Amino acid sequence: MLIKDLAPERLEKIAQLLRKRHVVRVQELCEIIGVSPATVRRDLTEMETRGLIRKVHGGAVSANPRMSEPLFDDKATLRAEEKQHIAKAALELIEPRDTIFLDGGSTVLALATQLASMNHLTIVTNSLRVASALSGSGPRVIVIGGELRTLSQTFVGPLTGLMIEKLHVDTVFMGTIGLDIAKGLTTTDPREAYTKQQVIQSARRVVLLVDSSKIGAVSFVGFGAVADVDTFITDNGASKRDLQAIRKENVAVVTA
Amino acid sequence: MLIKDLAPERLEKIAQLLRKRHVVRVQELCEIIGVSPATVRRDLTEMETRGLIRKVHGGAVSANPRMSEPLFDDKATLRAEEKQHIAKAALELIEPRDTIFLDGGSTVLALATQLASMNHLTIVTNSLRVASALSGSGPRVIVIGGELRTLSQTFVGPLTGLMIEKLHVDTVFMGTIGLDIAKGLTTTDPREAYTKQQVIQSARRVVLLVDSSKIGAVSFVGFGAVADVDTFITDNGASKRDLQAIRKENVAVVTA
DNA sequence: TTGGTTCTGATTGAATATGATTAAGTAGAG
DNA sequence: CTCTACTTAATCATATTCAATCAGAACCAA
């Protein structure tokens, strides 16, 4: 059977829900809309062929992430407010015509969304999310390609390295999983670490965006020392002792 | 019968209702206005030809409300069904462990969404939308970086070229804006054209996915000849003469 | 009046959407 | 790995809804 016109009311309702929640379940749609599962599934299939959603077992997720607002999983919504503050502080460090690098990580993503209207900026990134967030608008966007690492949605690997070598940006804004005075900057994935290392070397200035919960944490692979950082931005949850220790490494510290 | 002057009151009443809620049903209009379903339908058909509304099964929706705009105006939803058929046919050409390239274009995107569950595939792409569509799942995804071209959401430019040079895929699935026997394959953007050209050279096999409306069209910049294509997939709206001409160029033709 | 025009309502066969059923498939717990 | 519970795709029957056609009512002009 060919579906030509099915109640657009329902499609709109589903789309609306997905804009808010990024994931819906068949059963829940049945209750909300008041139709049978079969109908809901037909609607979803239809929307999938239009490229609006992606069906998954049990329901559907939105297909084009840039449409949905609070899209990113749990991570981005955690400590959202702190991240927003940190991003605002980072904004102060950017000149209108800079060339900057944004790496993966939810705090950096928060910064990216605030740059959408800065038309003369050039933004280099190895993060799919950052690229999506900026895809429609303002700044010139250059994406470092490579193999897509699913978990972080960033590009890593040899091809990534090849491309980073060619580029030299004014400032890099970077996140990290762990920051420890003795053990330095650490993250979970070796390839990711290698990429971060390369980026640090190719940038004139390194700005680290870290919410205070990461301070003192140590992850798997190191990608630099605290002294490699030029400016360090965190929220006001950080202890003064930690911040003092970081300042001693000749790092400018900003608390937002 | 041509309707010249049917009660303007009714049309106005319907328009008024649609301004409030974006969906009306035939039955409900009958009760409100007090006429037969046949009349209501005639009114709706008339309003549709004037571009005021859109008829759907069971009633009508307003023609250009902000709400449903992203649903119906997205390019990807145009000829969605043909594109889906073409994508299904393309699926047949893929071996489980292939390395394939997907370029930008909505038909290719339709193919991408169908590959989400093929776990042993390696997919190379220069399209942000393809990357997003595949980001969560299944295949290994390698993205060709470069400067993001806003309109098509693809990566182009010298950095893109640099990376494509390094890679050699089994099969490339490609779309085009224009396909003409004499003028060959054409697209709107010179940088895009250059990228496509490079991709063609780096692939062992070239598969072109084209809905039939593109046949005979000529766009701005050429990026190859019809003979460069190995397999050509289109929907059943293509004329036999055109297909014959394409076959004469030593191209395998598939209609889906 | 007659004839023509225009709209409306009714009828009918075809098209379409929906929900139920069933067999196959998938995820998750043990 | 197997089992269980849930989800899905496919098919079918049913109830709406649609388009087309025709007949009748209202209106106007000669």
Coordinates of C-alpha atoms in Angstrom, one line a residue, chain B:
Chain B
M1 CA -17.9 22.2 -14.3
L2 CA -16.0 25.2 -13.6
I3 CA -16.6 26.9 -10.3
K4 CA -16.7 30.6 -10.8
D5 CA -18.4 32.1 -7.9
L6 CA -19.2 29.9 -5.1
A7 CA -20.2 31.3 -1.8
P8 CA -17.4 33.5 -0.6
E9 CA -18.8 33.3 2.9
R10 CA -17.9 29.6 3.1
L11 CA -14.4 30.1 1.8
E12 CA -13.9 32.8 4.3
K13 CA -15.2 30.7 7.1
I14 CA -12.9 27.9 6.2
A15 CA -9.9 30.2 5.9
Q16 CA -10.7 31.7 9.3
L17 CA -10.9 28.3 10.9
L18 CA -7.5 27.3 9.4
R19 CA -5.9 30.4 10.8
K20 CA -6.8 29.2 14.2
R21 CA -6.0 25.6 13.9
H22 CA -4.0 24.2 11.1
V23 CA -6.1 21.3 10.4
V24 CA -9.8 21.0 9.5
R25 CA -11.9 17.9 8.7
V26 CA -14.5 17.7 6.0
Q27 CA -17.1 16.3 8.4
E28 CA -16.6 19.1 10.9
L29 CA -16.9 21.7 8.2
C30 CA -20.2 20.2 7.1
E31 CA -21.7 20.6 10.5
I32 CA -20.3 24.1 11.0
I33 CA -21.4 25.5 7.7
G34 CA -24.4 23.3 7.2
V35 CA -23.8 21.9 3.8
S36 CA -23.1 18.5 2.3
P37 CA -19.6 16.9 2.2
A38 CA -19.6 17.2 -1.6
T39 CA -19.8 21.0 -1.4
V40 CA -17.2 21.2 1.3
R41 CA -14.9 19.2 -0.9
R42 CA -15.5 21.4 -3.9
D43 CA -14.7 24.4 -1.7
L44 CA -11.5 22.8 -0.6
T45 CA -10.4 21.8 -4.1
E46 CA -11.0 25.4 -5.2
M47 CA -9.0 26.8 -2.3
E48 CA -6.2 24.3 -3.1
T49 CA -5.9 25.5 -6.7
R50 CA -5.7 29.0 -5.4
G51 CA -2.8 27.8 -3.2
L52 CA -4.6 28.7 0.0
I53 CA -4.6 25.3 1.6
R54 CA -3.4 21.8 1.0
K55 CA -5.9 19.0 0.9
V56 CA -5.2 15.8 2.7
H57 CA -7.1 12.7 3.3
G58 CA -10.0 13.6 5.6
G59 CA -9.7 17.3 5.4
A60 CA -7.2 20.0 4.7
V61 CA -4.2 21.8 6.3
S62 CA -3.2 25.4 5.8
A63 CA -0.7 25.8 3.0
N64 CA 2.2 27.6 4.7
P65 CA 2.1 27.5 8.4
R66 CA 5.4 27.9 10.2
M67 CA 4.7 24.7 12.1
S68 CA 4.6 22.3 9.2
E69 CA 7.1 24.1 7.1
P70 CA 10.1 22.0 8.0
L71 CA 8.1 18.9 7.4
F72 CA 6.9 19.6 3.9
D73 CA 9.4 22.1 2.5
D74 CA 12.5 20.2 3.1
K75 CA 14.2 19.3 -0.1
A76 CA 14.6 15.7 1.1
T77 CA 10.9 15.3 1.1
L78 CA 10.5 16.1 -2.6
R79 CA 10.1 12.9 -4.6
A80 CA 10.8 11.1 -1.4
E81 CA 9.3 7.9 -2.7
E82 CA 11.3 7.8 -5.9
K83 CA 14.5 8.4 -3.9
Q84 CA 13.6 5.6 -1.6
H85 CA 13.2 3.2 -4.5
I86 CA 16.5 4.3 -6.0
A87 CA 18.2 3.8 -2.7
K88 CA 16.8 0.3 -2.3
A89 CA 18.1 -0.6 -5.8
A90 CA 21.5 0.8 -4.9
L91 CA 21.5 -1.4 -1.8
E92 CA 21.8 -4.5 -4.0
L93 CA 25.1 -3.3 -5.3
I94 CA 26.8 -3.3 -1.9
E95 CA 28.7 -6.2 -0.5
P96 CA 28.8 -6.6 3.3
R97 CA 32.4 -5.6 3.7
D98 CA 32.8 -3.0 1.0
T99 CA 34.4 0.4 1.4
I100 CA 32.1 2.9 -0.2
F101 CA 31.9 6.6 -0.7
L102 CA 28.7 8.6 -0.3
D103 CA 28.7 12.2 -1.6
G104 CA 26.1 14.9 -0.8
G105 CA 22.7 15.0 -2.3
S106 CA 19.3 13.9 -1.0
T107 CA 19.1 10.7 -3.0
V108 CA 22.4 9.5 -1.6
L109 CA 21.3 10.5 1.8
A110 CA 18.3 8.3 1.5
L111 CA 20.7 5.5 0.8
A112 CA 22.8 6.4 3.8
T113 CA 19.9 6.0 6.2
Q114 CA 19.4 2.5 5.0
L115 CA 22.9 1.5 5.7
A116 CA 22.8 2.3 9.4
S117 CA 22.5 -1.3 10.4
M118 CA 25.3 -2.7 8.2
N119 CA 28.0 -3.2 10.7
H120 CA 30.9 -4.3 8.6
L121 CA 30.7 -1.5 6.1
T122 CA 33.2 1.3 5.8
I123 CA 31.6 4.5 4.6
V124 CA 33.6 7.5 3.4
T125 CA 31.7 10.7 2.9
N126 CA 32.2 14.4 2.5
S127 CA 28.6 15.2 3.5
L128 CA 27.8 16.4 6.9
R129 CA 24.2 15.1 6.7
V130 CA 25.4 11.7 5.8
A131 CA 27.8 11.7 8.7
S132 CA 25.0 12.8 11.1
A133 CA 22.7 10.2 9.8
L134 CA 25.2 7.5 10.5
S135 CA 26.8 8.9 13.5
G136 CA 25.2 6.7 16.1
S137 CA 25.4 3.3 14.6
G138 CA 26.7 0.4 12.6
P139 CA 29.2 1.1 9.9
R140 CA 32.6 2.6 10.3
V141 CA 32.4 6.2 9.2
I142 CA 35.2 8.2 7.7
V143 CA 34.6 11.8 7.0
I144 CA 36.5 13.8 4.4
G145 CA 37.0 17.2 6.0
G146 CA 37.4 20.6 4.5
E147 CA 35.5 23.8 4.3
L148 CA 31.8 23.4 4.9
R149 CA 29.7 24.6 2.1
T150 CA 26.5 25.8 3.7
L151 CA 24.0 25.2 1.0
S152 CA 24.8 21.5 0.3
Q153 CA 26.2 20.8 3.7
T154 CA 29.2 19.1 2.1
F155 CA 32.9 19.6 2.5
V156 CA 34.9 21.1 -0.4
G157 CA 38.1 22.9 -1.1
P158 CA 41.8 22.1 -1.1
L159 CA 41.8 20.3 2.2
T160 CA 39.1 18.0 0.9
G161 CA 41.1 17.3 -2.1
L162 CA 44.1 16.5 0.0
M163 CA 42.3 13.8 1.8
I164 CA 40.5 12.2 -1.1
E165 CA 43.8 11.7 -2.8
K166 CA 44.8 9.4 0.0
L167 CA 41.8 7.1 -0.2
H168 CA 40.6 4.6 -2.7
V169 CA 37.1 3.1 -2.3
D170 CA 35.4 0.2 -4.0
T171 CA 32.3 2.1 -5.0
V172 CA 31.2 5.6 -5.0
F173 CA 27.5 6.5 -4.8
M174 CA 26.9 9.9 -6.2
G175 CA 24.2 12.3 -7.1
T176 CA 24.1 15.1 -9.7
I177 CA 22.2 18.2 -10.5
G178 CA 22.2 17.7 -14.2
L179 CA 22.8 14.7 -16.5
D180 CA 22.9 15.2 -20.3
I181 CA 24.2 12.9 -22.9
A182 CA 26.2 15.6 -24.6
K183 CA 27.1 17.8 -21.8
G184 CA 27.7 15.1 -19.2
L185 CA 27.4 15.5 -15.5
T186 CA 27.0 19.0 -14.1
T187 CA 26.5 20.7 -10.8
T188 CA 26.1 24.3 -9.5
D189 CA 29.3 24.9 -7.6
P190 CA 32.8 24.7 -9.0
R191 CA 34.4 23.5 -5.8
E192 CA 31.8 20.8 -5.5
A193 CA 32.5 19.8 -9.1
Y194 CA 36.2 19.5 -8.5
T195 CA 35.6 17.3 -5.5
K196 CA 33.2 15.1 -7.4
Q197 CA 35.7 14.8 -10.1
Q198 CA 38.4 13.7 -7.7
V199 CA 36.1 11.1 -6.1
I200 CA 35.3 9.6 -9.4
Q201 CA 39.0 9.1 -10.1
S202 CA 39.7 7.5 -6.8
A203 CA 36.9 4.9 -7.0
R204 CA 36.9 1.6 -8.7
R205 CA 33.3 1.8 -9.6
V206 CA 31.0 4.8 -10.0
V207 CA 27.3 4.5 -9.3
L208 CA 25.1 7.4 -10.1
L209 CA 21.8 7.9 -8.3
V210 CA 19.5 10.2 -10.1
D211 CA 15.8 10.8 -10.0
S212 CA 14.4 11.0 -13.4
S213 CA 13.7 14.7 -13.3
K214 CA 17.4 15.4 -13.6
I215 CA 17.8 13.7 -16.9
G216 CA 18.4 16.1 -19.7
A217 CA 19.2 18.9 -17.3
V218 CA 22.4 20.9 -17.5
S219 CA 23.8 22.9 -14.6
F220 CA 26.8 25.2 -14.3
V221 CA 30.0 23.2 -14.0
G222 CA 30.8 19.8 -15.4
F223 CA 32.5 17.1 -13.4
G224 CA 32.5 14.1 -15.8
A225 CA 31.1 12.4 -18.8
V226 CA 28.2 9.9 -18.8
A227 CA 30.8 7.3 -19.8
D228 CA 32.6 7.8 -16.5
V229 CA 29.7 6.1 -14.8
D230 CA 29.6 2.4 -14.4
T231 CA 26.1 2.0 -13.1
F232 CA 23.2 4.3 -13.4
I233 CA 20.1 4.0 -11.1
T234 CA 17.0 6.0 -11.7
D235 CA 13.2 5.7 -11.1
N236 CA 10.7 4.5 -13.6
G237 CA 9.9 8.0 -14.7
A238 CA 12.7 8.1 -17.2
S239 CA 12.0 7.8 -20.9
K240 CA 13.2 4.8 -22.8
R241 CA 15.0 6.9 -25.3
D242 CA 17.1 8.6 -22.7
L243 CA 17.9 5.3 -21.1
Q244 CA 18.9 3.8 -24.4
A245 CA 21.2 6.7 -25.1
I246 CA 22.9 6.2 -21.7
R247 CA 23.3 2.5 -22.3
K248 CA 25.1 3.3 -25.5
E249 CA 27.8 5.0 -23.5
N250 CA 28.6 1.6 -21.9
V251 CA 26.7 2.3 -18.7
A252 CA 24.7 -0.3 -16.9
V253 CA 21.2 1.1 -16.3
V254 CA 18.9 0.2 -13.5
T255 CA 15.3 1.5 -13.1
A256 CA 13.8 1.1 -9.6

